[in-house]
Amino acid sequence: DLKDKIHYLGIDPDEIKVQIARRKFPLGKFMVSSIEDFKFTNKDNSFDNILFLGTYNHIYDLEKALNNVRLKLKKTGQIIIVDNPCFGVLVDDSNKSHDGNINFSEYEHYRNHSIEQAKETLSRNGFNIVEEHVSKKNLFWMVVAEQL
């Protein structure tokens, strides 16, 4: 049975979104946190895959987040990032500022990285790009990377 073989852990800084996910996906485990500050309950090098689905450009401190991911991935594990930067062009500068006293999820994009910028950031932070894809109309992109 797959539910005994696959363990899903989801995190989000928004308590309401976590509550919704818990109701919709009862087999998953969900916690309230940012990826930068998340204290993984699993030991280091224990995740096969870590997926950022529409979150990459919403992460305040990418360097800290990617370091956290690198510590938790198995040596053969992969980070998979799918994002849609087209929505970032609709955000003004007031949405991009950060105040430590305000929940991160109240802000939209901290950046509007293209796939090339994302690949450069991953490479600079100890990852090797193994796959990439951009949708036909350039609305979405995906990068798969492994640790160096």
mmCIF file of C-alpha atoms in Angstrom:
data_model
loop_
_atom_site.group_PDB
_atom_site.id
_atom_site.type_symbol
_atom_site.label_atom_id
_atom_site.label_comp_id
_atom_site.label_asym_id
_atom_site.label_seq_id
_atom_site.Cartn_x
_atom_site.Cartn_y
_atom_site.Cartn_z
ATOM 1 C CA ASP A 1 0.000 0.000 0.000
ATOM 2 C CA LEU A 2 1.465 3.376 -1.041
ATOM 3 C CA LYS A 3 0.307 5.213 2.083
ATOM 4 C CA ASP A 4 2.766 3.077 4.070
ATOM 5 C CA LYS A 5 5.640 3.880 1.670
ATOM 6 C CA ILE A 6 5.120 7.574 1.000
ATOM 7 C CA HIS A 7 5.315 10.119 3.790
ATOM 8 C CA TYR A 8 4.311 13.661 2.944
ATOM 9 C CA LEU A 9 5.245 16.640 5.095
ATOM 10 C CA GLY A 10 3.890 20.057 4.105
ATOM 11 C CA ILE A 11 4.756 23.395 5.679
ATOM 12 C CA ASP A 12 3.222 26.830 5.281
ATOM 13 C CA PRO A 13 3.554 30.021 7.351
ATOM 14 C CA ASP A 14 -0.223 30.531 7.283
ATOM 15 C CA GLU A 15 -2.176 28.662 9.997
ATOM 16 C CA ILE A 16 -5.428 28.794 8.010
ATOM 17 C CA LYS A 17 -3.801 27.252 4.920
ATOM 18 C CA VAL A 18 -2.322 24.479 7.068
ATOM 19 C CA GLN A 19 -5.750 23.742 8.577
ATOM 20 C CA ILE A 20 -7.263 23.524 5.081
ATOM 21 C CA ALA A 21 -4.483 21.187 3.912
ATOM 22 C CA ARG A 22 -5.001 18.938 6.940
ATOM 23 C CA ARG A 23 -8.700 18.603 6.076
ATOM 24 C CA LYS A 24 -8.112 18.025 2.357
ATOM 25 C CA PHE A 25 -5.174 15.616 2.723
ATOM 26 C CA PRO A 26 -5.602 13.624 5.953
ATOM 27 C CA LEU A 27 -2.727 11.241 5.142
ATOM 28 C CA GLY A 28 -0.212 14.108 5.028
ATOM 29 C CA LYS A 29 1.464 15.827 7.944
ATOM 30 C CA PHE A 30 1.307 19.636 7.907
ATOM 31 C CA MET A 31 3.022 22.214 10.107
ATOM 32 C CA VAL A 32 2.968 25.996 10.434
ATOM 33 C CA SER A 33 6.392 27.467 9.654
ATOM 34 C CA SER A 34 8.469 29.201 7.018
ATOM 35 C CA ILE A 35 10.990 27.009 5.183
ATOM 36 C CA GLU A 36 13.787 29.228 6.520
ATOM 37 C CA ASP A 37 12.909 28.611 10.165
ATOM 38 C CA PHE A 38 11.446 25.131 9.984
ATOM 39 C CA LYS A 39 12.939 22.706 12.469
ATOM 40 C CA PHE A 40 12.688 19.407 10.663
ATOM 41 C CA THR A 41 11.732 16.554 12.935
ATOM 42 C CA ASN A 42 13.534 14.129 10.689
ATOM 43 C CA LYS A 43 17.255 13.621 10.977
ATOM 44 C CA ASP A 44 19.595 15.162 8.419
ATOM 45 C CA ASN A 45 19.812 13.551 4.994
ATOM 46 C CA SER A 46 16.406 11.896 5.338
ATOM 47 C CA PHE A 47 14.251 13.302 2.500
ATOM 48 C CA ASP A 48 14.192 11.811 -1.001
ATOM 49 C CA ASN A 49 12.577 14.899 -2.532
ATOM 50 C CA ILE A 50 11.656 18.392 -1.447
ATOM 51 C CA LEU A 51 9.107 20.226 -3.591
ATOM 52 C CA PHE A 52 8.598 23.983 -3.796
ATOM 53 C CA LEU A 53 5.275 24.305 -5.617
ATOM 54 C CA GLY A 54 4.525 27.936 -6.399
ATOM 55 C CA THR A 55 6.534 29.094 -3.371
ATOM 56 C CA TYR A 56 10.067 29.852 -4.590
ATOM 57 C CA ASN A 57 9.465 33.556 -5.247
ATOM 58 C CA HIS A 58 7.542 33.867 -1.946
ATOM 59 C CA ILE A 59 10.500 32.770 0.214
ATOM 60 C CA TYR A 60 12.043 35.703 2.044
ATOM 61 C CA ASP A 61 15.559 34.318 2.641
ATOM 62 C CA LEU A 62 16.411 31.921 -0.191
ATOM 63 C CA GLU A 63 19.979 31.299 0.995
ATOM 64 C CA LYS A 64 18.779 30.149 4.428
ATOM 65 C CA ALA A 65 15.958 28.077 2.925
ATOM 66 C CA LEU A 66 18.243 26.313 0.440
ATOM 67 C CA ASN A 67 20.800 25.585 3.155
ATOM 68 C CA ASN A 68 18.024 24.050 5.259
ATOM 69 C CA VAL A 69 16.904 21.938 2.280
ATOM 70 C CA ARG A 70 20.457 20.806 1.492
ATOM 71 C CA LEU A 71 20.911 19.547 5.052
ATOM 72 C CA LYS A 72 17.723 17.498 4.935
ATOM 73 C CA LEU A 73 17.991 15.938 1.481
ATOM 74 C CA LYS A 74 19.513 12.491 1.106
ATOM 75 C CA LYS A 75 22.756 12.588 -0.879
ATOM 76 C CA THR A 76 20.783 11.243 -3.850
ATOM 77 C CA GLY A 77 17.748 13.430 -3.120
ATOM 78 C CA GLN A 78 16.393 16.171 -5.329
ATOM 79 C CA ILE A 79 14.846 19.585 -4.907
ATOM 80 C CA ILE A 80 12.042 20.218 -7.388
ATOM 81 C CA ILE A 81 10.927 23.810 -7.911
ATOM 82 C CA VAL A 82 7.880 24.801 -9.939
ATOM 83 C CA ASP A 83 6.949 28.470 -10.067
ATOM 84 C CA ASN A 84 4.861 30.956 -12.008
ATOM 85 C CA PRO A 85 6.660 34.308 -11.942
ATOM 86 C CA CYS A 86 4.088 35.899 -14.248
ATOM 87 C CA PHE A 87 2.013 36.888 -11.197
ATOM 88 C CA GLY A 88 4.936 38.769 -9.680
ATOM 89 C CA VAL A 89 4.659 41.541 -12.252
ATOM 90 C CA LEU A 90 1.329 42.543 -10.682
ATOM 91 C CA VAL A 91 2.862 43.190 -7.257
ATOM 92 C CA ASP A 92 4.035 46.646 -6.216
ATOM 93 C CA ASP A 93 6.939 47.433 -3.875
ATOM 94 C CA SER A 94 4.700 47.704 -0.817
ATOM 95 C CA ASN A 95 4.060 43.955 -1.051
ATOM 96 C CA LYS A 96 7.757 43.127 -1.302
ATOM 97 C CA SER A 97 8.902 44.693 1.976
ATOM 98 C CA HIS A 98 9.355 42.559 5.081
ATOM 99 C CA ASP A 99 8.618 43.286 8.711
ATOM 100 C CA GLY A 100 9.635 40.547 11.136
ATOM 101 C CA ASN A 101 6.455 41.123 13.169
ATOM 102 C CA ILE A 102 4.166 40.316 10.247
ATOM 103 C CA ASN A 103 3.346 36.825 9.000
ATOM 104 C CA PHE A 104 5.354 36.120 5.818
ATOM 105 C CA SER A 105 2.250 34.861 4.023
ATOM 106 C CA GLU A 106 0.759 38.356 4.044
ATOM 107 C CA TYR A 107 3.240 39.289 1.318
ATOM 108 C CA GLU A 108 3.336 38.166 -2.258
ATOM 109 C CA HIS A 109 6.579 37.874 -4.202
ATOM 110 C CA TYR A 110 9.946 38.828 -2.686
ATOM 111 C CA ARG A 111 11.457 38.454 -6.148
ATOM 112 C CA ASN A 112 10.351 37.531 -9.629
ATOM 113 C CA HIS A 113 13.092 35.131 -10.693
ATOM 114 C CA SER A 114 13.177 33.687 -14.153
ATOM 115 C CA ILE A 115 14.306 30.095 -14.584
ATOM 116 C CA GLU A 116 17.831 31.351 -15.359
ATOM 117 C CA GLN A 117 17.987 33.340 -12.115
ATOM 118 C CA ALA A 118 16.649 30.367 -10.160
ATOM 119 C CA LYS A 119 19.270 28.051 -11.694
ATOM 120 C CA GLU A 120 22.002 30.548 -10.843
ATOM 121 C CA THR A 121 20.769 30.791 -7.229
ATOM 122 C CA LEU A 122 20.624 27.002 -6.885
ATOM 123 C CA SER A 123 24.119 26.586 -8.350
ATOM 124 C CA ARG A 124 25.527 29.237 -6.033
ATOM 125 C CA ASN A 125 23.990 27.365 -3.080
ATOM 126 C CA GLY A 126 25.447 23.912 -3.703
ATOM 127 C CA PHE A 127 23.032 22.357 -6.202
ATOM 128 C CA ASN A 128 23.553 20.865 -9.653
ATOM 129 C CA ILE A 129 20.728 21.342 -12.175
ATOM 130 C CA VAL A 130 19.654 17.993 -13.663
ATOM 131 C CA GLU A 131 16.428 18.969 -15.437
ATOM 132 C CA GLU A 132 14.605 22.109 -16.477
ATOM 133 C CA HIS A 133 11.432 22.991 -18.318
ATOM 134 C CA VAL A 134 9.659 26.205 -19.319
ATOM 135 C CA SER A 135 6.011 26.122 -20.437
ATOM 136 C CA LYS A 136 5.240 27.052 -24.031
ATOM 137 C CA LYS A 137 3.900 30.484 -23.118
ATOM 138 C CA ASN A 138 6.604 31.058 -20.495
ATOM 139 C CA LEU A 139 4.033 31.173 -17.676
ATOM 140 C CA PHE A 140 5.573 28.410 -15.558
ATOM 141 C CA TRP A 141 9.019 26.926 -15.114
ATOM 142 C CA MET A 142 10.417 23.879 -13.369
ATOM 143 C CA VAL A 143 13.920 23.049 -12.171
ATOM 144 C CA VAL A 144 15.129 19.766 -10.676
ATOM 145 C CA ALA A 145 18.465 19.855 -8.864
ATOM 146 C CA GLU A 146 20.682 17.575 -6.794
ATOM 147 C CA GLN A 147 23.363 18.399 -4.258
ATOM 148 C CA LEU A 148 26.893 18.858 -5.563
#
